[in-house]
Tab-separated table of C-alpha atoms and ligand atoms in Angstrom:
chain	number	residue	atom	x	y	z
A	25	MET	CA	102.743	-71.847	18.340
A	26	THR	CA	105.762	-73.882	19.476
A	27	ILE	CA	104.799	-77.087	21.197
A	28	VAL	CA	107.378	-78.709	23.416
A	29	ALA	CA	106.392	-82.314	24.025
A	30	PRO	CA	107.688	-84.436	26.890
A	31	ASP	CA	110.117	-87.124	25.786
A	32	GLN	CA	110.095	-90.831	26.528
A	33	ALA	CA	112.461	-90.449	29.471
A	34	VAL	CA	110.103	-87.981	31.146
A	35	LEU	CA	107.161	-90.338	30.817
A	36	SER	CA	109.144	-93.278	32.148
A	37	ARG	CA	109.294	-91.331	35.437
A	38	ALA	CA	105.499	-91.060	35.585
A	39	PRO	CA	103.658	-92.645	38.518
A	40	ARG	CA	102.170	-96.127	37.987
A	41	LEU	CA	98.867	-95.749	36.166
A	42	LEU	CA	95.675	-97.309	37.462
A	43	VAL	CA	94.400	-97.588	33.894
A	44	ARG	CA	95.956	-99.393	30.967
A	45	PRO	CA	97.514	-96.859	28.505
A	46	PRO	CA	96.530	-95.112	26.401
A	47	ILE	CA	94.769	-92.872	28.907
A	48	ARG	CA	91.398	-92.032	27.336
A	49	ILE	CA	90.750	-88.295	27.580
A	50	ALA	CA	87.475	-86.479	27.087
A	51	LEU	CA	88.667	-82.996	26.146
A	52	LEU	CA	86.310	-80.091	26.797
A	53	GLY	CA	87.552	-77.230	24.602
A	54	LEU	CA	89.831	-77.081	21.576
A	55	GLY	CA	90.939	-73.457	21.781
A	56	GLN	CA	94.455	-72.266	22.569
A	57	VAL	CA	95.059	-74.726	25.407
A	58	GLY	CA	92.874	-77.572	24.102
A	59	GLY	CA	94.611	-77.356	20.701
A	60	ALA	CA	98.049	-77.576	22.335
A	61	ILE	CA	96.885	-80.538	24.473
A	62	ALA	CA	95.694	-82.358	21.345
A	63	THR	CA	98.997	-81.635	19.578
A	64	ILE	CA	101.170	-82.872	22.445
A	65	ALA	CA	98.953	-85.909	23.076
A	66	ALA	CA	99.270	-86.937	19.406
A	67	SER	CA	103.012	-86.367	19.271
A	68	PRO	CA	105.144	-89.534	19.144
A	69	ALA	CA	107.462	-87.783	21.573
A	70	SER	CA	104.740	-87.859	24.261
A	71	GLY	CA	105.439	-91.500	24.929
A	72	GLY	CA	103.852	-93.195	21.936
A	73	GLY	CA	100.279	-94.036	22.814
A	74	THR	CA	100.226	-92.598	26.325
A	75	PHE	CA	97.142	-90.504	25.593
A	76	LEU	CA	94.105	-91.015	23.407
A	77	ILE	CA	91.624	-88.207	22.916
A	78	ALA	CA	88.339	-90.028	22.722
A	79	SER	CA	86.030	-87.025	22.417
A	80	THR	CA	86.459	-83.251	22.108
A	81	LEU	CA	83.740	-80.751	22.922
A	82	VAL	CA	83.648	-77.472	20.989
A	83	ARG	CA	81.033	-74.784	20.521
A	84	ASP	CA	81.307	-74.398	16.755
A	85	LEU	CA	81.890	-77.522	14.660
A	86	GLN	CA	82.356	-75.438	11.500
A	87	ARG	CA	85.169	-73.271	12.871
A	88	PRO	CA	88.410	-73.718	10.894
A	89	ARG	CA	91.031	-75.314	13.193
A	90	SER	CA	94.799	-74.958	12.950
A	91	ILE	CA	95.201	-78.601	13.981
A	92	ASP	CA	93.864	-81.743	12.311
A	93	ALA	CA	90.746	-82.469	14.364
A	94	GLY	CA	89.850	-85.593	12.326
A	95	ARG	CA	90.742	-88.080	15.059
A	96	LEU	CA	89.651	-86.074	18.066
A	97	GLY	CA	85.972	-87.072	18.097
A	98	LEU	CA	84.802	-83.498	17.665
A	99	THR	CA	81.335	-82.886	19.051
A	100	ALA	CA	79.117	-79.998	20.081
A	101	SER	CA	76.890	-82.275	22.175
A	102	TYR	CA	77.374	-81.892	25.943
A	103	GLY	CA	76.539	-85.565	26.590
A	104	GLU	CA	79.100	-86.992	24.180
A	105	PRO	CA	82.340	-86.538	26.181
A	106	LEU	CA	81.099	-88.760	29.043
A	107	ARG	CA	79.571	-91.272	26.629
A	108	SER	CA	83.087	-91.765	25.206
A	109	LYS	CA	83.999	-93.542	28.518
A	110	PRO	CA	87.049	-91.444	29.354
A	111	ASP	CA	89.584	-92.304	32.055
A	112	VAL	CA	90.036	-88.567	32.704
A	113	LEU	CA	87.954	-85.544	31.756
A	114	VAL	CA	90.007	-82.429	30.869
A	115	GLU	CA	88.168	-79.113	31.113
A	116	VAL	CA	89.699	-76.213	29.167
A	117	LEU	CA	86.525	-74.426	28.099
A	118	GLY	CA	86.941	-71.432	30.411
A	119	GLY	CA	84.129	-69.637	32.279
A	120	VAL	CA	81.622	-71.174	34.659
A	121	GLU	CA	78.898	-72.804	32.568
A	122	PRO	CA	78.743	-75.312	30.932
A	123	ALA	CA	82.095	-76.204	32.556
A	124	ARG	CA	80.525	-76.563	36.045
A	125	THR	CA	77.720	-78.887	34.942
A	126	LEU	CA	80.010	-81.059	32.815
A	127	VAL	CA	82.707	-81.330	35.502
A	128	LEU	CA	80.094	-82.224	38.145
A	129	SER	CA	78.630	-84.950	35.892
A	130	ALA	CA	82.094	-86.445	35.432
A	131	LEU	CA	82.832	-86.390	39.169
A	132	HIS	CA	79.414	-87.869	40.035
A	133	SER	CA	80.226	-90.663	37.550
A	134	GLY	CA	83.547	-91.338	39.295
A	135	ILE	CA	85.690	-89.899	36.489
A	136	PRO	CA	88.771	-87.884	37.556
A	137	VAL	CA	88.889	-84.299	36.307
A	138	VAL	CA	91.757	-81.999	35.337
A	139	THR	CA	91.016	-78.323	34.809
A	140	ALA	CA	92.999	-75.180	33.976
A	141	ASN	CA	89.991	-72.968	34.706
A	142	LYS	CA	90.498	-70.623	37.669
A	143	SER	CA	87.159	-68.870	37.043
A	144	LEU	CA	85.350	-72.165	37.585
A	145	LEU	CA	87.337	-73.016	40.727
A	146	ALA	CA	86.919	-69.541	42.209
A	147	ALA	CA	83.162	-69.507	41.594
A	148	CYS	CA	82.251	-73.135	42.422
A	149	GLY	CA	85.225	-74.631	44.293
A	150	ASP	CA	83.179	-75.788	47.318
A	151	GLU	CA	80.685	-77.678	45.184
A	152	LEU	CA	83.296	-79.253	42.902
A	153	PHE	CA	85.700	-80.382	45.629
A	154	ALA	CA	82.774	-81.785	47.663
A	155	ALA	CA	81.704	-83.814	44.624
A	156	ALA	CA	85.286	-85.030	44.089
A	157	ALA	CA	85.565	-86.008	47.767
A	158	ALA	CA	82.211	-87.815	47.727
A	159	ALA	CA	83.210	-89.791	44.630
A	160	ARG	CA	86.800	-90.252	45.921
A	161	VAL	CA	88.272	-89.154	42.605
A	162	PRO	CA	90.992	-86.593	41.874
A	163	LEU	CA	90.183	-83.058	40.786
A	164	LEU	CA	93.513	-81.544	39.720
A	165	TYR	CA	94.116	-77.915	38.779
A	166	GLU	CA	97.869	-77.241	38.619
A	167	ALA	CA	97.494	-75.217	35.390
A	168	SER	CA	94.933	-72.820	36.849
A	169	VAL	CA	97.594	-70.594	38.501
A	170	LEU	CA	101.155	-70.044	37.222
A	171	ALA	CA	100.524	-72.733	34.620
A	172	GLY	CA	104.169	-72.837	33.544
A	173	VAL	CA	105.517	-73.141	37.098
A	174	PRO	CA	104.161	-76.389	38.531
A	175	PHE	CA	104.234	-75.946	42.305
A	176	LEU	CA	100.716	-76.489	43.690
A	177	GLY	CA	100.921	-80.293	43.455
A	178	THR	CA	104.178	-80.353	45.389
A	179	PHE	CA	102.487	-78.781	48.392
A	180	ALA	CA	99.367	-80.944	48.001
A	181	ARG	CA	101.631	-83.952	48.558
A	182	ARG	CA	103.412	-82.308	51.514
A	183	PRO	CA	100.831	-81.390	54.143
A	184	LEU	CA	103.422	-80.419	56.753
A	185	ALA	CA	105.208	-78.013	54.415
A	186	SER	CA	101.852	-76.677	53.307
A	187	SER	CA	100.579	-76.071	56.836
A	188	ALA	CA	103.702	-74.007	57.631
A	189	ILE	CA	102.730	-71.411	55.003
A	190	THR	CA	101.235	-68.253	56.462
A	191	GLY	CA	101.103	-65.890	53.519
A	192	LEU	CA	101.935	-65.232	49.912
A	193	ARG	CA	102.975	-62.432	47.609
A	194	GLY	CA	102.960	-62.892	43.873
A	195	ILE	CA	102.580	-61.657	40.333
A	196	VAL	CA	100.027	-63.990	38.774
A	197	ASN	CA	98.831	-62.055	35.723
A	198	GLY	CA	101.422	-61.782	32.958
A	199	THR	CA	99.370	-59.398	30.807
A	200	SER	CA	99.126	-56.684	33.432
A	201	ASN	CA	102.771	-57.159	34.419
A	202	PHE	CA	103.747	-56.789	30.751
A	203	ILE	CA	101.767	-53.534	30.552
A	204	VAL	CA	103.274	-51.882	33.637
A	205	SER	CA	106.784	-53.124	32.706
A	206	ARG	CA	106.353	-51.705	29.205
A	207	MET	CA	105.189	-48.360	30.599
A	208	ALA	CA	108.327	-48.247	32.773
A	209	HIS	CA	110.806	-49.285	30.065
A	210	ASP	CA	109.449	-47.375	27.056
A	211	ARG	CA	107.737	-44.549	28.899
A	212	SER	CA	104.664	-45.452	26.846
A	213	GLY	CA	101.210	-44.599	28.120
A	214	PHE	CA	98.736	-47.226	29.314
A	215	ASP	CA	96.821	-47.504	26.008
A	216	GLU	CA	100.030	-47.824	24.010
A	217	ALA	CA	101.387	-50.530	26.354
A	218	LEU	CA	98.081	-52.422	26.162
A	219	ALA	CA	98.171	-52.273	22.338
A	220	ALA	CA	101.744	-53.656	22.448
A	221	ALA	CA	100.556	-56.532	24.691
A	222	GLN	CA	97.773	-57.307	22.218
A	223	ARG	CA	100.149	-57.189	19.228
A	224	ALA	CA	102.507	-59.594	20.997
A	225	GLY	CA	99.612	-61.988	21.702
A	226	TYR	CA	99.854	-61.498	25.484
A	227	ALA	CA	96.441	-59.855	25.865
A	228	GLU	CA	93.036	-61.102	24.748
A	229	PRO	CA	91.001	-58.990	22.292
A	230	ASP	CA	88.927	-58.246	25.435
A	231	PRO	CA	91.576	-57.819	28.144
A	232	ALA	CA	89.121	-56.496	30.762
A	233	LYS	CA	89.667	-59.300	33.319
A	234	ASP	CA	93.441	-58.869	33.209
A	235	ILE	CA	93.307	-55.087	33.519
A	236	ASN	CA	90.598	-54.749	36.156
A	237	GLY	CA	92.194	-57.371	38.424
A	238	ASP	CA	89.434	-60.025	38.153
A	239	ASP	CA	91.823	-62.643	36.749
A	240	ALA	CA	94.295	-62.131	39.605
A	241	VAL	CA	91.503	-62.256	42.207
A	242	GLU	CA	90.223	-65.587	40.873
A	243	LYS	CA	93.737	-67.012	41.049
A	244	LEU	CA	94.104	-65.681	44.589
A	245	CYS	CA	90.890	-67.541	45.562
A	246	VAL	CA	92.409	-70.769	44.191
A	247	LEU	CA	95.627	-70.121	46.131
A	248	LEU	CA	93.791	-69.348	49.388
A	249	ARG	CA	91.873	-72.629	49.142
A	250	HIS	CA	95.011	-74.557	48.275
A	251	PHE	CA	97.378	-73.174	50.905
A	252	ALA	CA	95.124	-71.948	53.703
A	253	GLY	CA	92.036	-74.150	53.294
A	254	PHE	CA	89.833	-71.034	52.980
A	255	SER	CA	86.702	-70.871	50.884
A	256	VAL	CA	86.750	-67.325	49.532
A	257	LYS	CA	84.699	-65.783	46.735
A	258	PRO	CA	86.238	-63.172	44.397
A	259	SER	CA	83.777	-60.541	45.661
A	260	GLN	CA	85.296	-60.829	49.181
A	261	ILE	CA	88.747	-59.675	48.070
A	262	ASP	CA	89.725	-56.034	47.958
A	263	HIS	CA	91.090	-55.440	44.469
A	264	ALA	CA	92.002	-52.732	41.990
A	265	GLY	CA	92.873	-52.557	38.313
A	266	ILE	CA	96.025	-51.245	36.678
A	267	ASN	CA	94.152	-48.744	34.520
A	268	GLY	CA	94.440	-45.969	37.126
A	269	ILE	CA	98.233	-45.971	36.855
A	270	ASP	CA	99.836	-42.948	35.294
A	271	LEU	CA	103.278	-42.752	33.676
A	272	ALA	CA	104.219	-40.219	36.353
A	273	ASP	CA	103.364	-42.791	39.085
A	274	ILE	CA	105.747	-45.250	37.486
A	275	ALA	CA	108.483	-42.631	37.145
A	276	HIS	CA	108.169	-41.575	40.792
A	277	ALA	CA	108.125	-45.193	41.994
A	278	ARG	CA	111.385	-45.645	40.139
A	279	ALA	CA	112.784	-42.430	41.636
A	280	PHE	CA	111.997	-43.870	45.083
A	281	GLY	CA	114.026	-46.974	44.133
A	282	GLY	CA	111.145	-49.370	43.458
A	283	ALA	CA	108.590	-50.254	40.798
A	284	VAL	CA	104.845	-50.521	40.349
A	285	ARG	CA	103.796	-54.158	39.968
A	286	PRO	CA	100.382	-55.892	39.715
A	287	ILE	CA	100.476	-58.157	42.746
A	288	VAL	CA	98.402	-60.492	44.854
A	289	VAL	CA	99.091	-60.568	48.571
A	290	ALA	CA	97.532	-62.508	51.434
A	291	ASP	CA	98.414	-63.181	55.063
A	292	TRP	CA	96.665	-65.651	57.352
A	293	ALA	CA	98.978	-66.035	60.344
A	294	GLY	CA	96.385	-64.420	62.645
A	295	ASP	CA	92.671	-65.139	63.050
A	296	CYS	CA	91.560	-62.799	60.315
A	297	PRO	CA	93.091	-63.340	56.868
A	298	SER	CA	93.850	-60.230	54.854
A	299	ALA	CA	94.194	-60.087	51.081
A	300	TYR	CA	94.553	-57.648	48.198
A	301	ALA	CA	94.984	-57.940	44.434
A	302	GLY	CA	96.044	-54.954	42.373
A	303	PRO	CA	98.888	-52.576	41.707
A	304	ALA	CA	101.434	-51.975	44.457
A	305	TYR	CA	104.711	-50.178	44.973
A	306	VAL	CA	107.409	-52.854	45.342
A	307	SER	CA	110.769	-51.777	46.754
A	308	ASP	CA	113.908	-52.804	44.877
A	309	GLY	CA	114.928	-55.169	47.692
A	310	HIS	CA	111.845	-57.337	47.118
A	311	PRO	CA	112.218	-60.215	44.618
A	312	LEU	CA	108.943	-59.279	42.881
A	313	CYS	CA	110.537	-55.982	41.782
A	314	ARG	CA	112.711	-57.936	39.315
A	315	ILE	CA	109.815	-59.926	37.790
A	316	ASP	CA	109.443	-58.203	34.473
A	317	GLY	CA	107.217	-58.503	31.399
A	318	VAL	CA	104.995	-61.595	31.145
A	319	GLN	CA	106.927	-63.448	33.843
A	320	ASN	CA	104.972	-64.625	36.875
A	321	ALA	CA	106.215	-65.396	40.370
A	322	ILE	CA	104.999	-66.354	43.783
A	323	GLY	CA	106.675	-66.070	47.173
A	324	LEU	CA	105.301	-68.194	50.015
A	325	THR	CA	105.931	-67.002	53.579
A	326	THR	CA	106.662	-69.945	55.842
A	327	ARG	CA	106.925	-70.277	59.620
A	328	SER	CA	110.303	-71.977	59.527
A	329	SER	CA	111.970	-71.684	56.120
A	330	GLY	CA	111.673	-67.966	55.368
A	331	GLU	CA	110.280	-67.194	51.924
A	332	LEU	CA	110.040	-69.843	49.189
A	333	PHE	CA	110.097	-68.235	45.779
A	334	PHE	CA	108.901	-69.698	42.457
A	335	SER	CA	109.023	-67.892	39.111
A	336	GLY	CA	108.676	-68.577	35.421
A	337	PRO	CA	106.224	-68.304	32.533
A	338	GLY	CA	102.753	-67.883	33.971
A	339	ALA	CA	100.781	-69.030	30.981
A	340	GLY	CA	100.877	-69.743	27.256
A	341	PRO	CA	99.149	-72.630	25.487
A	342	ALA	CA	102.170	-74.949	25.255
A	343	VAL	CA	103.332	-74.760	28.885
A	344	THR	CA	99.728	-74.919	30.092
A	345	ALA	CA	99.027	-78.004	27.967
A	346	SER	CA	102.126	-79.788	29.303
A	347	THR	CA	101.068	-79.058	32.872
A	348	VAL	CA	97.522	-80.271	32.157
A	349	LEU	CA	98.843	-83.541	30.677
A	350	ASP	CA	101.086	-84.080	33.705
A	351	ASP	CA	97.932	-83.710	35.818
A	352	VAL	CA	96.201	-86.248	33.540
A	353	ILE	CA	98.952	-88.790	34.265
A	354	GLU	CA	98.657	-88.072	38.010
A	355	ALA	CA	94.880	-88.378	37.879
A	356	ALA	CA	95.122	-91.673	35.961
A	357	ALA	CA	97.468	-92.887	38.680
A	358	GLY	CA	94.877	-91.960	41.306
A	359	SER	CA	97.076	-89.220	42.813
A	360	GLY	CA	95.718	-85.996	44.200
A	361	GLY	CA	92.659	-87.469	45.870
A	362	ALA	CA	90.076	-85.648	47.896
A	363	ILE	CA	91.153	-82.461	49.651
A	364	GLU	CA	89.626	-81.316	52.917
A	365	ALA	CA	86.555	-79.117	52.767
A	366	ALA	CA	87.565	-75.465	52.785
A	367	ARG	CA	86.420	-73.136	55.588
A	368	PRO	CA	84.395	-70.016	54.777
A	369	VAL	CA	86.166	-66.958	56.224
A	370	THR	CA	85.817	-63.199	56.338
A	371	VAL	CA	88.701	-61.541	54.514
A	372	SER	CA	89.832	-58.019	55.330
A	373	GLY	CA	91.799	-55.689	53.090
A	374	LEU	CA	95.436	-54.983	53.929
A	375	ALA	CA	95.429	-53.490	57.396
A	376	ASP	CA	99.078	-52.564	57.943
A	377	ALA	CA	101.476	-51.671	55.176
A	378	GLY	CA	103.648	-48.921	53.843
A	379	TRP	CA	101.729	-46.775	51.337
A	380	PHE	CA	102.645	-45.094	48.047
A	381	LEU	CA	100.535	-41.956	47.651
A	382	ARG	CA	99.805	-39.502	44.885
A	383	ILE	CA	98.330	-36.251	46.229
A	384	SER	CA	96.958	-33.772	43.672
A	385	SER	CA	95.278	-30.386	43.802
A	386	SER	CA	95.347	-27.101	41.946
A	387	THR	CA	97.135	-25.342	44.805
A	388	LEU	CA	99.308	-27.944	46.553
A	389	ALA	CA	102.460	-26.512	48.120
A	390	GLU	CA	105.540	-28.678	48.666
A	391	SER	CA	105.206	-28.956	52.418
A	392	ASP	CA	101.382	-29.177	52.753
A	393	ALA	CA	100.926	-32.936	52.613
A	394	PRO	CA	104.208	-34.033	54.266
A	395	ALA	CA	103.742	-31.606	57.159
A	396	LEU	CA	100.120	-32.481	57.835
A	397	LEU	CA	100.572	-36.249	57.477
A	398	SER	CA	103.648	-36.211	59.731
A	399	SER	CA	101.797	-34.163	62.338
A	400	LEU	CA	99.081	-36.852	62.306
A	401	GLY	CA	101.611	-39.626	62.947
A	402	VAL	CA	101.968	-40.935	59.370
A	403	ARG	CA	105.758	-41.238	59.051
A	404	LEU	CA	107.184	-40.622	55.588
A	405	GLN	CA	110.115	-42.463	53.972
A	406	ARG	CA	110.211	-40.374	50.813
A	407	ALA	CA	108.521	-37.299	49.334
A	408	SER	CA	108.907	-36.076	45.758
A	409	HIS	CA	108.979	-32.447	44.673
A	410	VAL	CA	105.631	-31.086	43.595
A	411	ASP	CA	105.178	-31.725	39.893
A	412	ALA	CA	103.027	-29.016	38.294
A	413	ARG	CA	101.546	-30.217	35.025
A	414	ALA	CA	98.447	-29.091	33.142
A	415	GLY	CA	97.380	-26.778	35.915
A	416	GLU	CA	97.447	-29.519	38.573
A	417	HIS	CA	100.068	-29.941	41.280
A	418	SER	CA	100.928	-33.531	42.231
A	419	GLN	CA	103.258	-34.958	44.817
A	420	TRP	CA	104.224	-38.588	45.530
A	421	LEU	CA	104.908	-39.858	49.037
A	422	LEU	CA	106.092	-43.196	50.420
A	423	THR	CA	105.106	-43.889	54.010
A	424	HIS	CA	106.516	-46.226	56.639
A	425	PRO	CA	104.062	-49.002	57.620
A	426	CYS	CA	100.927	-47.737	59.314
A	427	SER	CA	97.390	-49.010	59.584
A	428	ARG	CA	95.001	-48.342	56.727
A	429	ALA	CA	92.509	-46.850	59.196
A	430	HIS	CA	95.145	-44.382	60.462
A	431	LEU	CA	96.132	-43.455	56.889
A	432	ASP	CA	92.501	-42.990	55.790
A	433	ALA	CA	91.767	-40.700	58.762
A	434	ALA	CA	94.866	-38.601	57.984
A	435	LEU	CA	94.020	-38.405	54.265
A	436	GLU	CA	90.456	-37.352	55.061
A	437	LEU	CA	91.767	-34.443	57.127
A	438	LEU	CA	94.274	-33.533	54.401
A	439	THR	CA	91.491	-33.540	51.810
A	440	SER	CA	89.235	-31.343	53.886
A	441	ARG	CA	92.018	-28.805	54.553
A	442	THR	CA	93.623	-28.620	51.091
A	443	CYS	CA	90.844	-29.758	48.724
A	444	CYS	CA	93.282	-32.325	47.317
A	445	ARG	CA	92.575	-35.707	45.718
A	446	HIS	CA	94.595	-38.751	46.611
A	447	TRP	CA	95.422	-42.141	45.114
A	448	CYS	CA	97.030	-44.820	47.187
A	449	LEU	CA	98.810	-48.132	46.629
A	450	PRO	CA	100.153	-50.560	49.239
A	451	ALA	CA	103.949	-50.738	49.355
A	452	LEU	CA	105.863	-54.024	49.724
A	453	ASP	CA	109.305	-53.960	51.314
B	21	NAP	N1	95.506	-69.551	27.176
B	21	NAP	C1	96.372	-69.756	28.174
B	21	NAP	O1	97.578	-69.527	28.058
B	21	NAP	C2	95.877	-70.306	29.484
B	21	NAP	C3	96.789	-70.518	30.550
B	21	NAP	C4	96.335	-71.076	31.750
B	21	NAP	C5	94.999	-71.390	31.885
B	21	NAP	N2	94.124	-71.149	30.851
B	21	NAP	C6	92.725	-71.506	31.048
B	21	NAP	O2	92.386	-72.549	30.125
B	21	NAP	C7	91.016	-72.426	29.755
B	21	NAP	C8	90.922	-72.363	28.224
B	21	NAP	O3	91.637	-71.239	27.754
B	21	NAP	P1	91.882	-71.014	26.192
B	21	NAP	O4	92.797	-69.858	26.099
B	21	NAP	O5	92.247	-72.302	25.546
B	21	NAP	O6	90.407	-70.593	25.718
B	21	NAP	P2	89.865	-70.479	24.219
B	21	NAP	O7	90.987	-70.373	23.260
B	21	NAP	O8	88.805	-69.423	24.234
B	21	NAP	O9	89.143	-71.895	23.944
B	21	NAP	C9	87.930	-72.267	24.539
B	21	NAP	C10	87.448	-73.550	23.873
B	21	NAP	O10	86.283	-73.990	24.549
B	21	NAP	C11	85.215	-74.148	23.629
B	21	NAP	N3	83.991	-73.678	24.274
B	21	NAP	C12	83.826	-72.526	24.966
B	21	NAP	N4	82.553	-72.447	25.403
B	21	NAP	C13	81.927	-73.549	24.985
B	21	NAP	C14	80.603	-74.031	25.097
B	21	NAP	N5	79.638	-73.338	25.733
B	21	NAP	N6	80.294	-75.226	24.545
B	21	NAP	C15	81.227	-75.928	23.870
B	21	NAP	N7	82.509	-75.531	23.713
B	21	NAP	C16	82.840	-74.341	24.256
B	21	NAP	C17	85.548	-73.290	22.426
B	21	NAP	O11	84.919	-73.862	21.291
B	21	NAP	P3	85.125	-73.216	19.818
B	21	NAP	O12	86.542	-73.532	19.450
B	21	NAP	O13	84.143	-73.940	18.950
B	21	NAP	O14	84.835	-71.766	19.970
B	21	NAP	C18	87.078	-73.407	22.401
B	21	NAP	O15	87.452	-74.556	21.676
B	21	NAP	C19	90.499	-71.165	30.455
B	21	NAP	O16	89.883	-71.539	31.659
B	21	NAP	C20	91.777	-70.376	30.749
B	21	NAP	O17	91.637	-69.525	31.872
B	21	NAP	C21	94.531	-70.624	29.662
């Protein structure tokens, strides 16, 4: 692992601290991110004595560690981190419990918290931010989404800019983007591309949350709270995994001039916010079409400034650790105080979009689907030739924007008349 530590000049630009350095950190977790935090914090290049890790919580004290844990106050006791009287508690355990209980105890004790844990924020955001507001202490989470592209804090400090944002489109899961990019470049199947992601260290041994879209949905919940002030649970968001994507889908998306990408999308300009996380057809004119491999990106739709676009490495222990430590400095300076309580909302799926369709049946003729869909008012941009493989005929279509309800009604009629099956992705222009 390459650790890039901030230099002295960077730290001299830090905000004025409310505590006398070194900043005492109680570190929850010494895995990939926690290990990189400990390495950077101990590095002379990080400002010489800026950070002191007073206590480090792990699950297994006997586990061999790649870093020297001798001076990190290693403990498996949940009470120890707070007993070490930290200035800031850093939570990089992952998951919901015991992270929730330990973060709440810190906040109730008036100790600022920094977390990189989107699962925790998505599941318990209301409770945690209420506790932070009641105690008037910061709860910072820049590393929870696009950890290597610090942008959330900028908008937290700029309420006017933030309130002008009415939607977002992004690629927030590098593993799934690597897989679909690999399928497109190497024409490798899904399993082969996943194995390549695992060999390169981009996918966990259990990559289920990346592949089924859960990781992206949790990040979308964090983003909706941050930018729109909505309290949304992962179960409210329409989402799909990338495991239904076929090599032929990717080839036909390319033939139509675009690409398949694992995206998150949300719009909240009207009364009813809509959101989706999952694969989509992205046309080549859209900036997300060029975000390849493990890169992440987010485009924010604004009322007055068009689209603001941020891209870069989405994760990785070193960039995540740097972002977490920047949050620690902000928290120790008292920045990033209480945020307003988020509003529970009902979220609909995408209502109006273009659609990328795969229609399959054993008897599909070239004009069946285009003719019927057009006659029902679903206007087509592109239609492929029928591809007859392994006894099944498939055809790919790209529609102009139409409502999901209209599309579903037309597809139902098509299915009943031709006994076909269909698979459908939203299309971004
Ligand atoms: N990895 C990244 O690039 C990245 C990027 C952005 C955000 N994040 C977020 O950062 C967090 C940590 O990720 P990671 O990759 O560092 O995870 P990880 O490698 O699995 O490390 C988790 C650490 O937490 C400890 N831990 C877990 N459950 C515990 C429990 N019940 N009691 C005590 N200790 C426990 C583990 O202890 P042992 O060592 O004893 O097992 C381990 O040290 C997650 O929320 C993740 O989503 C990660």
